[in-house]
Amino acid sequence: MTTPIQNTPSTEPLPEVSDWWTTAISRIRPGEILLRGYPVEQLIGQASFPDMIWLMVRGDLPTRSQSQLLEAALVSSVDHGPQAPSIAASRMAATCGLGLNNVMATGVSLLGDTHGGAGQQCMQLLDDLIQQVGDDGDLDEAAEDIVATHRAQRRHIPGFGHRFHPHDPRRNPLLDLVADASTSGAVPGRALAAGTALERALAKGRSRPVPMNIDGATAIVYSELGFAPELGRGLFVLSRSVGILAHGWEEKSGGTRIKGPIPRRLLPSYNGPAPRDLQPEGTA
Amino acid sequence: MTTPIQNTPSTEPLPEVSDWWTTAISRIRPGEILLRGYPVEQLIGQASFPDMIWLMVRGDLPTRSQSQLLEAALVSSVDHGPQAPSIAASRMAATCGLGLNNVMATGVSLLGDTHGGAGQQCMQLLDDLIQQVGDDGDLDEAAEDIVATHRAQRRHIPGFGHRFHPHDPRRNPLLDLVADASTSGAVPGRALAAGTALERALAKGRSRPVPMNIDGATAIVYSELGFAPELGRGLFVLSRSVGILAHGWEEKSGGTRIKGPIPRRLLPSYNGPAPRDLQPEGTA
Amino acid sequence: MTTPIQNTPSTEPLPEVSDWWTTAISRIRPGEILLRGYPVEQLIGQASFPDMIWLMVRGDLPTRSQSQLLEAALVSSVDHGPQAPSIAASRMAATCGLGLNNVMATGVSLLGDTHGGAGQQCMQLLDDLIQQVGDDGDLDEAAEDIVATHRAQRRHIPGFGHRFHPHDPRRNPLLDLVADASTSGAVPGRALAAGTALERALAKGRSRPVPMNIDGATAIVYSELGFAPELGRGLFVLSRSVGILAHGWEEKSGGTRIKGPIPRRLLPSYNGPAPRDLQPEGTA
Amino acid sequence: MTTPIQNTPSTEPLPEVSDWWTTAISRIRPGEILLRGYPVEQLIGQASFPDMIWLMVRGDLPTRSQSQLLEAALVSSVDHGPQAPSIAASRMAATCGLGLNNVMATGVSLLGDTHGGAGQQCMQLLDDLIQQVGDDGDLDEAAEDIVATHRAQRRHIPGFGHRFHPHDPRRNPLLDLVADASTSGAVPGRALAAGTALERALAKGRSRPVPMNIDGATAIVYSELGFAPELGRGLFVLSRSVGILAHGWEEKSGGTRIKGPIPRRLLPSYNGPAPRDLQPEGTA
């Protein structure tokens, strides 16, 4: 009945299957795990977790200053409560009978262009601003131009403004750490200058300034450390995964089943068509 | 045409909407972010990233010894190369035009009962063994019973055996750290005793012992630190997310589009029905 | 600096890479797409979408009666509104800047053991009941035993009871279609008998009967059609994906950004520790 | 120890929680399920599954011609074998201990901008072309301009070209159905004209024409039916979910555990740094 058909005639040359999956990250052989060249057994107990993140993503180990600055940024953005859709979605997932891996994947998947991508976009903007101005140009002037352009196009400047916090409590400690690292020569300090120039430009002529938010503050840290903008989102995912795990686990431990977004006796509003009957000819 | 219908008559009492989303993890108010009671601005620069993971999941800060042991386990399992389906899936996702958040969610979602759940199952087994034996019972005897029962049922003992490593290079450094922490009184040492008893029982009478793998070694660490078994999977997800990010980013940087599992000129084999024609009456 | 290392010595025999990805579902060659043996160009315009679902999952085309019954079940469960966590999560995802594929994956991922798996569990229960009683045993008696056992263990019977509908409006039309198909000999009718026996057993001695819900009604359909229980969940996913798409698209079209589960000025309740200061020695 | 804190003072006015989740798609009340105004019990057994997809997404039922054309497109793209990363990823997920919902979500998530989004982009291009030319302009001339511009920018024209099929077997049957529907007045036929104009423009002066692929052919169908471009991706997801389910189930039934992308004895190639020792001062 069934005719097995071999699609790869044996006369074909050896396919380069291993090369299809080439990587510079790890070499796994029997009894051996090299990560970026280092034997894993040397890293365990020696490298910090932020060291490992840096090593895996960048290819080499960071200095102690770089690692500490990365660690501070990772610590800063672990959670912003169940009002964040990523946290709420993972809590709901936890009540639907999923393993914690799928609960966490649900929350992580929501950190998209809008929710988790603002940091990435801010890094890009800082980068553009720095490139445009060069090493000794006037950042304030260029920042004001950017703000004016965005305002004219009614576009939001990523990394600034918060629907919630008039002043984000995470801004100052992060920026202070960057300033210290800049003073000691551990980071260039140019992204810090660009970010605060944007903040000043946004505040100009307003009674209520537009505050730098966590996306802006971590964008400065990650830019100072030389991460590509897209990795800003990746690092945010690593950080927020901690809050997602904590909330998913709290919800799972609570034992609620199939939790909707609002209490059960509340119903969503309906603004669709009034009840109507199916016309037999309608579907045929 | 459209009749808006209000589902919640205003005569109903105020729904306890806020209570529907109660949490003990974070309190977010304008200008304030408390994480397990601590102001975030105090944690930034002070708490390590493993401290934060512990704080968020457990509710209080760890001791330095606890934090270092957790950190070693998180470092140990970041990656096992593109042969792992979680890594391969995230690399393929990276070539399909997804943001890094969705690339990472794809890999994380594969860390299920079989792929990422062995550590959780091993923690449960260690727990059962310790409960069964009590504080001063004979772990070796009980471990031999468990091994015999599993063998009779042809069941695999989670945390032991590896299709690849005759000896997992991550075992010794992790177990050495647990042994040190046990000697200093930082952890009880009972899960270490239970795990090595299982290892001895598995080796008995075999020329080629069944090695403890990374799931077994990290299960011992997480059990010693008092994490619930299910959290073993959550911590593994946090750790492996680092490798998933590194691999997803490497693949994305490479620029391949829509990468399949094998090189393009290789075709999957086919063992289905031979070509056949649709019979008009077949589909009615 | 970098030393490329070839892991597959060319002296190894040709790996059977194509066989690693063997499938009986499709054969794709240049200019040819066979699905279960049928050329795709014959199926387009001839097979209905439910025909294709059946063909792809089962391997052969259904009869017209089978296809119509499958179609009715697929139609019945497309949506249950934003109170369902799968729908709410996908709507929130749609406001976070994800593509519709990731919006849909977010909703689909929530149809787990508890949310989407009840139909699968009910199919298993119907199967067990039918196996236990045999072709001519008394289903009512066996159903009463099952109900008694579940009640004694305080376990829920999957497929029955609804927090919302005293009578699920989808039950009768689906069961009527099964009854008709049974009368005409198109399906055996045994799962229908088993399901209604469970319903009677649950109602016995209660003033307010426990109604069969959509999971129960579709479980009867899918069991009558000979699907494996696990596929019950898969078919439900296909059906609910329609509602997930409709809701994700409606939300995306609305333009809200980063939508949380409750209106912005409402805050989640907090029952964690009171504000406390970090003790410097606490984190060591 | 714990101080519960109420975040919503009772003096606040009733929050419009139900309005936060307003929808025009479904109204769910006790004993009632209205879908776009129709009682679900009238739809079951009357509406086809493609009817329901159209109703849920568009708000009204399609004509029979519209429904049949939609059905043909849904049938056409269910599968393209395990070489597609979406299928391969879901097959790997099926070996990692996930429920079928998470297996399916894994595959669906990969249908991103590059893998599943080409149809959406082609619909946008057809739309732009039609808008630009107007009702009676010369599509061929405009199509040649577009092709020239894309070639100058070394950009790919979405919906055309296939690494595999010199002629996609799904093109002709789909385009024939559109041509018939256009002749009968069921669809305008303008997207068909635009798509074939692009095909001609691409073929001009080439010995080997660039064939229209499935993304192009279904883009013509969905555009003729009046779907927004973004929904093209959503409809593709519904269609490909069928193949994802079939492949995930086949793999799950096979019983392989933790399946990597290539056979186990093949190792990925490594082009990273040579083995190196950790310098104690390196991690500080």
PDB file of C-alpha atoms in Angstrom, chain C residues 48-229:
ATOM      1  CA  SER C  48     -13.353  21.161   1.613  1.00  0.00           C
ATOM      2  CA  PHE C  49     -11.233  22.611   4.414  1.00  0.00           C
ATOM      3  CA  PRO C  50     -12.561  20.010   6.906  1.00  0.00           C
ATOM      4  CA  ASP C  51     -11.782  17.310   4.302  1.00  0.00           C
ATOM      5  CA  MET C  52      -8.205  18.562   4.269  1.00  0.00           C
ATOM      6  CA  ILE C  53      -7.963  18.591   8.062  1.00  0.00           C
ATOM      7  CA  TRP C  54      -9.165  14.989   8.135  1.00  0.00           C
ATOM      8  CA  LEU C  55      -6.893  13.938   5.268  1.00  0.00           C
ATOM      9  CA  MET C  56      -3.791  15.493   6.767  1.00  0.00           C
ATOM     10  CA  VAL C  57      -4.351  14.157  10.279  1.00  0.00           C
ATOM     11  CA  ARG C  58      -5.857  10.758   9.482  1.00  0.00           C
ATOM     12  CA  GLY C  59      -4.259   9.885   6.140  1.00  0.00           C
ATOM     13  CA  ASP C  60      -7.391   9.385   4.027  1.00  0.00           C
ATOM     14  CA  LEU C  61     -10.353  11.451   2.960  1.00  0.00           C
ATOM     15  CA  PRO C  62     -13.526  11.312   5.048  1.00  0.00           C
ATOM     16  CA  THR C  63     -16.975  10.452   3.778  1.00  0.00           C
ATOM     17  CA  ARG C  64     -19.327  13.351   3.284  1.00  0.00           C
ATOM     18  CA  SER C  65     -21.153  12.538   6.542  1.00  0.00           C
ATOM     19  CA  GLN C  66     -17.935  12.378   8.508  1.00  0.00           C
ATOM     20  CA  SER C  67     -16.724  15.645   7.036  1.00  0.00           C
ATOM     21  CA  GLN C  68     -19.987  17.433   7.831  1.00  0.00           C
ATOM     22  CA  LEU C  69     -19.948  16.262  11.421  1.00  0.00           C
ATOM     23  CA  LEU C  70     -16.339  17.357  11.836  1.00  0.00           C
ATOM     24  CA  GLU C  71     -17.236  20.721  10.296  1.00  0.00           C
ATOM     25  CA  ALA C  72     -20.101  21.264  12.741  1.00  0.00           C
ATOM     26  CA  ALA C  73     -17.785  20.664  15.693  1.00  0.00           C
ATOM     27  CA  LEU C  74     -15.138  22.991  14.267  1.00  0.00           C
ATOM     28  CA  VAL C  75     -17.776  25.686  13.795  1.00  0.00           C
ATOM     29  CA  SER C  76     -19.137  25.287  17.315  1.00  0.00           C
ATOM     30  CA  SER C  77     -16.081  26.223  19.342  1.00  0.00           C
ATOM     31  CA  VAL C  78     -14.495  29.161  17.535  1.00  0.00           C
ATOM     32  CA  ASP C  79     -15.027  31.659  20.336  1.00  0.00           C
ATOM     33  CA  HIS C  80     -16.163  32.229  23.872  1.00  0.00           C
ATOM     34  CA  GLY C  81     -15.287  35.895  24.254  1.00  0.00           C
ATOM     35  CA  PRO C  82     -12.527  37.901  25.964  1.00  0.00           C
ATOM     36  CA  GLN C  83     -13.213  36.371  29.357  1.00  0.00           C
ATOM     37  CA  ALA C  84     -11.391  33.275  28.090  1.00  0.00           C
ATOM     38  CA  PRO C  85      -7.713  33.713  28.977  1.00  0.00           C
ATOM     39  CA  SER C  86      -6.640  32.502  25.514  1.00  0.00           C
ATOM     40  CA  ILE C  87      -8.615  35.292  23.871  1.00  0.00           C
ATOM     41  CA  ALA C  88      -7.592  37.939  26.406  1.00  0.00           C
ATOM     42  CA  ALA C  89      -3.910  37.022  26.129  1.00  0.00           C
ATOM     43  CA  SER C  90      -3.961  37.231  22.345  1.00  0.00           C
ATOM     44  CA  ARG C  91      -5.732  40.610  22.482  1.00  0.00           C
ATOM     45  CA  MET C  92      -3.084  41.901  24.873  1.00  0.00           C
ATOM     46  CA  ALA C  93      -0.363  40.488  22.620  1.00  0.00           C
ATOM     47  CA  ALA C  94      -1.878  42.381  19.696  1.00  0.00           C
ATOM     48  CA  THR C  95      -1.185  45.656  21.520  1.00  0.00           C
ATOM     49  CA  CYS C  96       2.479  44.849  22.149  1.00  0.00           C
ATOM     50  CA  GLY C  97       3.729  45.101  18.572  1.00  0.00           C
ATOM     51  CA  LEU C  98       3.707  41.429  17.536  1.00  0.00           C
ATOM     52  CA  GLY C  99       2.862  40.037  14.100  1.00  0.00           C
ATOM     53  CA  LEU C 100      -0.481  38.227  13.846  1.00  0.00           C
ATOM     54  CA  ASN C 101       1.358  34.894  13.838  1.00  0.00           C
ATOM     55  CA  ASN C 102       2.787  35.609  17.282  1.00  0.00           C
ATOM     56  CA  VAL C 103      -0.520  37.043  18.460  1.00  0.00           C
ATOM     57  CA  MET C 104      -2.184  33.782  17.460  1.00  0.00           C
ATOM     58  CA  ALA C 105       0.572  31.606  18.935  1.00  0.00           C
ATOM     59  CA  THR C 106       0.114  33.411  22.250  1.00  0.00           C
ATOM     60  CA  GLY C 107      -3.576  32.505  22.404  1.00  0.00           C
ATOM     61  CA  VAL C 108      -3.034  28.962  21.159  1.00  0.00           C
ATOM     62  CA  SER C 109      -0.357  28.302  23.761  1.00  0.00           C
ATOM     63  CA  LEU C 110      -2.921  28.881  26.544  1.00  0.00           C
ATOM     64  CA  LEU C 111      -5.183  26.024  25.409  1.00  0.00           C
ATOM     65  CA  GLY C 112      -3.393  23.695  27.826  1.00  0.00           C
ATOM     66  CA  ASP C 113      -4.388  20.736  29.987  1.00  0.00           C
ATOM     67  CA  THR C 114      -6.932  22.800  31.881  1.00  0.00           C
ATOM     68  CA  HIS C 115      -8.203  25.276  29.273  1.00  0.00           C
ATOM     69  CA  GLY C 116      -8.131  23.268  26.029  1.00  0.00           C
ATOM     70  CA  GLY C 117      -7.449  19.809  27.379  1.00  0.00           C
ATOM     71  CA  ALA C 118     -10.845  19.021  28.932  1.00  0.00           C
ATOM     72  CA  GLY C 119     -12.159  17.723  25.607  1.00  0.00           C
ATOM     73  CA  GLN C 120      -9.186  15.393  25.324  1.00  0.00           C
ATOM     74  CA  GLN C 121      -9.781  14.141  28.873  1.00  0.00           C
ATOM     75  CA  CYS C 122     -13.485  13.651  28.202  1.00  0.00           C
ATOM     76  CA  MET C 123     -12.674  11.619  25.073  1.00  0.00           C
ATOM     77  CA  GLN C 124     -10.398   9.437  27.192  1.00  0.00           C
ATOM     78  CA  LEU C 125     -13.171   8.977  29.741  1.00  0.00           C
ATOM     79  CA  LEU C 126     -15.733   8.072  27.060  1.00  0.00           C
ATOM     80  CA  ASP C 127     -13.236   5.626  25.617  1.00  0.00           C
ATOM     81  CA  ASP C 128     -12.587   4.027  29.005  1.00  0.00           C
ATOM     82  CA  LEU C 129     -16.301   3.776  29.695  1.00  0.00           C
ATOM     83  CA  ILE C 130     -17.004   2.132  26.341  1.00  0.00           C
ATOM     84  CA  GLN C 131     -14.086  -0.286  26.701  1.00  0.00           C
ATOM     85  CA  GLN C 132     -15.152  -1.213  30.208  1.00  0.00           C
ATOM     86  CA  VAL C 133     -18.772  -1.909  29.341  1.00  0.00           C
ATOM     87  CA  GLY C 134     -18.208  -3.621  26.020  1.00  0.00           C
ATOM     88  CA  ASP C 135     -20.604  -3.686  23.114  1.00  0.00           C
ATOM     89  CA  ASP C 136     -23.730  -4.571  25.012  1.00  0.00           C
ATOM     90  CA  GLY C 137     -23.065  -3.745  28.669  1.00  0.00           C
ATOM     91  CA  ASP C 138     -25.044  -1.268  30.745  1.00  0.00           C
ATOM     92  CA  LEU C 139     -23.544   2.176  30.226  1.00  0.00           C
ATOM     93  CA  ASP C 140     -25.755   3.810  32.869  1.00  0.00           C
ATOM     94  CA  GLU C 141     -24.551   1.592  35.652  1.00  0.00           C
ATOM     95  CA  ALA C 142     -20.903   2.060  34.692  1.00  0.00           C
ATOM     96  CA  ALA C 143     -21.422   5.820  34.350  1.00  0.00           C
ATOM     97  CA  GLU C 144     -22.871   5.972  37.855  1.00  0.00           C
ATOM     98  CA  ASP C 145     -19.839   4.158  39.190  1.00  0.00           C
ATOM     99  CA  ILE C 146     -17.549   6.644  37.499  1.00  0.00           C
ATOM    100  CA  VAL C 147     -19.498   9.577  38.879  1.00  0.00           C
ATOM    101  CA  ALA C 148     -19.442   8.072  42.356  1.00  0.00           C
ATOM    102  CA  THR C 149     -15.698   7.475  42.187  1.00  0.00           C
ATOM    103  CA  HIS C 150     -15.003  10.976  40.975  1.00  0.00           C
ATOM    104  CA  ARG C 151     -17.201  12.472  43.690  1.00  0.00           C
ATOM    105  CA  ALA C 152     -15.501  10.414  46.374  1.00  0.00           C
ATOM    106  CA  GLN C 153     -12.141  11.713  45.133  1.00  0.00           C
ATOM    107  CA  ARG C 154     -13.555  15.216  44.765  1.00  0.00           C
ATOM    108  CA  ARG C 155     -12.525  15.119  41.138  1.00  0.00           C
ATOM    109  CA  HIS C 156     -14.237  17.004  38.385  1.00  0.00           C
ATOM    110  CA  ILE C 157     -15.680  15.034  35.423  1.00  0.00           C
ATOM    111  CA  PRO C 158     -14.200  16.621  32.287  1.00  0.00           C
ATOM    112  CA  GLY C 159     -16.754  17.824  29.755  1.00  0.00           C
ATOM    113  CA  PHE C 160     -19.495  18.598  32.253  1.00  0.00           C
ATOM    114  CA  GLY C 161     -20.364  21.702  34.217  1.00  0.00           C
ATOM    115  CA  HIS C 162     -19.942  25.320  33.277  1.00  0.00           C
ATOM    116  CA  ARG C 163     -19.304  28.289  35.498  1.00  0.00           C
ATOM    117  CA  PHE C 164     -21.427  30.304  33.156  1.00  0.00           C
ATOM    118  CA  HIS C 165     -24.022  28.479  31.108  1.00  0.00           C
ATOM    119  CA  PRO C 166     -26.734  26.561  33.009  1.00  0.00           C
ATOM    120  CA  HIS C 167     -27.380  25.005  29.601  1.00  0.00           C
ATOM    121  CA  ASP C 168     -24.708  25.262  26.922  1.00  0.00           C
ATOM    122  CA  PRO C 169     -26.431  26.321  23.680  1.00  0.00           C
ATOM    123  CA  ARG C 170     -23.949  24.277  21.650  1.00  0.00           C
ATOM    124  CA  ARG C 171     -24.886  20.945  23.214  1.00  0.00           C
ATOM    125  CA  ASN C 172     -28.198  20.214  21.532  1.00  0.00           C
ATOM    126  CA  PRO C 173     -27.342  21.010  17.909  1.00  0.00           C
ATOM    127  CA  LEU C 174     -24.142  18.977  18.112  1.00  0.00           C
ATOM    128  CA  LEU C 175     -25.800  16.000  19.781  1.00  0.00           C
ATOM    129  CA  ASP C 176     -28.697  16.126  17.320  1.00  0.00           C
ATOM    130  CA  LEU C 177     -26.243  15.889  14.435  1.00  0.00           C
ATOM    131  CA  VAL C 178     -24.523  12.913  16.050  1.00  0.00           C
ATOM    132  CA  ALA C 179     -27.871  11.222  16.646  1.00  0.00           C
ATOM    133  CA  ASP C 180     -28.807  11.684  12.977  1.00  0.00           C
ATOM    134  CA  ALA C 181     -25.446  10.333  11.840  1.00  0.00           C
ATOM    135  CA  SER C 182     -25.851   7.374  14.158  1.00  0.00           C
ATOM    136  CA  THR C 183     -29.326   6.641  12.832  1.00  0.00           C
ATOM    137  CA  SER C 184     -28.021   6.675   9.266  1.00  0.00           C
ATOM    138  CA  GLY C 185     -25.151   4.404  10.230  1.00  0.00           C
ATOM    139  CA  ALA C 186     -22.487   7.015   9.522  1.00  0.00           C
ATOM    140  CA  VAL C 187     -21.119   6.771  13.086  1.00  0.00           C
ATOM    141  CA  PRO C 188     -21.440   4.013  15.709  1.00  0.00           C
ATOM    142  CA  GLY C 189     -23.314   6.099  18.278  1.00  0.00           C
ATOM    143  CA  ARG C 190     -21.564   4.504  21.203  1.00  0.00           C
ATOM    144  CA  ALA C 191     -19.801   7.667  22.415  1.00  0.00           C
ATOM    145  CA  LEU C 192     -23.114   9.513  22.278  1.00  0.00           C
ATOM    146  CA  ALA C 193     -24.659   6.811  24.446  1.00  0.00           C
ATOM    147  CA  ALA C 194     -21.735   6.932  26.860  1.00  0.00           C
ATOM    148  CA  GLY C 195     -21.773  10.746  27.089  1.00  0.00           C
ATOM    149  CA  THR C 196     -25.487  10.978  27.750  1.00  0.00           C
ATOM    150  CA  ALA C 197     -25.206   8.169  30.302  1.00  0.00           C
ATOM    151  CA  LEU C 198     -22.627  10.264  32.151  1.00  0.00           C
ATOM    152  CA  GLU C 199     -24.931  13.249  31.937  1.00  0.00           C
ATOM    153  CA  ARG C 200     -27.814  11.256  33.438  1.00  0.00           C
ATOM    154  CA  ALA C 201     -25.598   9.865  36.173  1.00  0.00           C
ATOM    155  CA  LEU C 202     -24.439  13.373  37.054  1.00  0.00           C
ATOM    156  CA  ALA C 203     -28.004  14.684  37.186  1.00  0.00           C
ATOM    157  CA  LYS C 204     -29.300  11.876  39.419  1.00  0.00           C
ATOM    158  CA  GLY C 205     -30.559  13.141  42.733  1.00  0.00           C
ATOM    159  CA  ARG C 206     -29.667  16.749  42.021  1.00  0.00           C
ATOM    160  CA  SER C 207     -32.190  19.537  41.695  1.00  0.00           C
ATOM    161  CA  ARG C 208     -29.829  21.409  39.370  1.00  0.00           C
ATOM    162  CA  PRO C 209     -28.191  19.072  36.878  1.00  0.00           C
ATOM    163  CA  VAL C 210     -24.566  19.432  35.825  1.00  0.00           C
ATOM    164  CA  PRO C 211     -24.827  20.406  32.166  1.00  0.00           C
ATOM    165  CA  MET C 212     -22.706  18.937  29.407  1.00  0.00           C
ATOM    166  CA  ASN C 213     -20.425  21.670  28.114  1.00  0.00           C
ATOM    167  CA  ILE C 214     -18.738  22.279  24.772  1.00  0.00           C
ATOM    168  CA  ASP C 215     -15.793  20.071  25.716  1.00  0.00           C
ATOM    169  CA  GLY C 216     -18.210  17.214  26.369  1.00  0.00           C
ATOM    170  CA  ALA C 217     -20.275  17.756  23.233  1.00  0.00           C
ATOM    171  CA  THR C 218     -17.287  18.018  20.896  1.00  0.00           C
ATOM    172  CA  ALA C 219     -15.650  15.067  22.663  1.00  0.00           C
ATOM    173  CA  ILE C 220     -18.669  12.985  21.642  1.00  0.00           C
ATOM    174  CA  VAL C 221     -18.365  14.157  18.034  1.00  0.00           C
ATOM    175  CA  TYR C 222     -14.625  13.554  17.797  1.00  0.00           C
ATOM    176  CA  SER C 223     -14.901  10.164  19.531  1.00  0.00           C
ATOM    177  CA  GLU C 224     -17.687   9.057  17.182  1.00  0.00           C
ATOM    178  CA  LEU C 225     -15.463  10.041  14.269  1.00  0.00           C
ATOM    179  CA  GLY C 226     -12.631   7.895  15.599  1.00  0.00           C
ATOM    180  CA  PHE C 227     -10.089  10.568  16.505  1.00  0.00           C
ATOM    181  CA  ALA C 228      -7.533   9.757  19.203  1.00  0.00           C
ATOM    182  CA  PRO C 229      -8.209  11.706  22.416  1.00  0.00           C
TER     183      PRO C 229
END
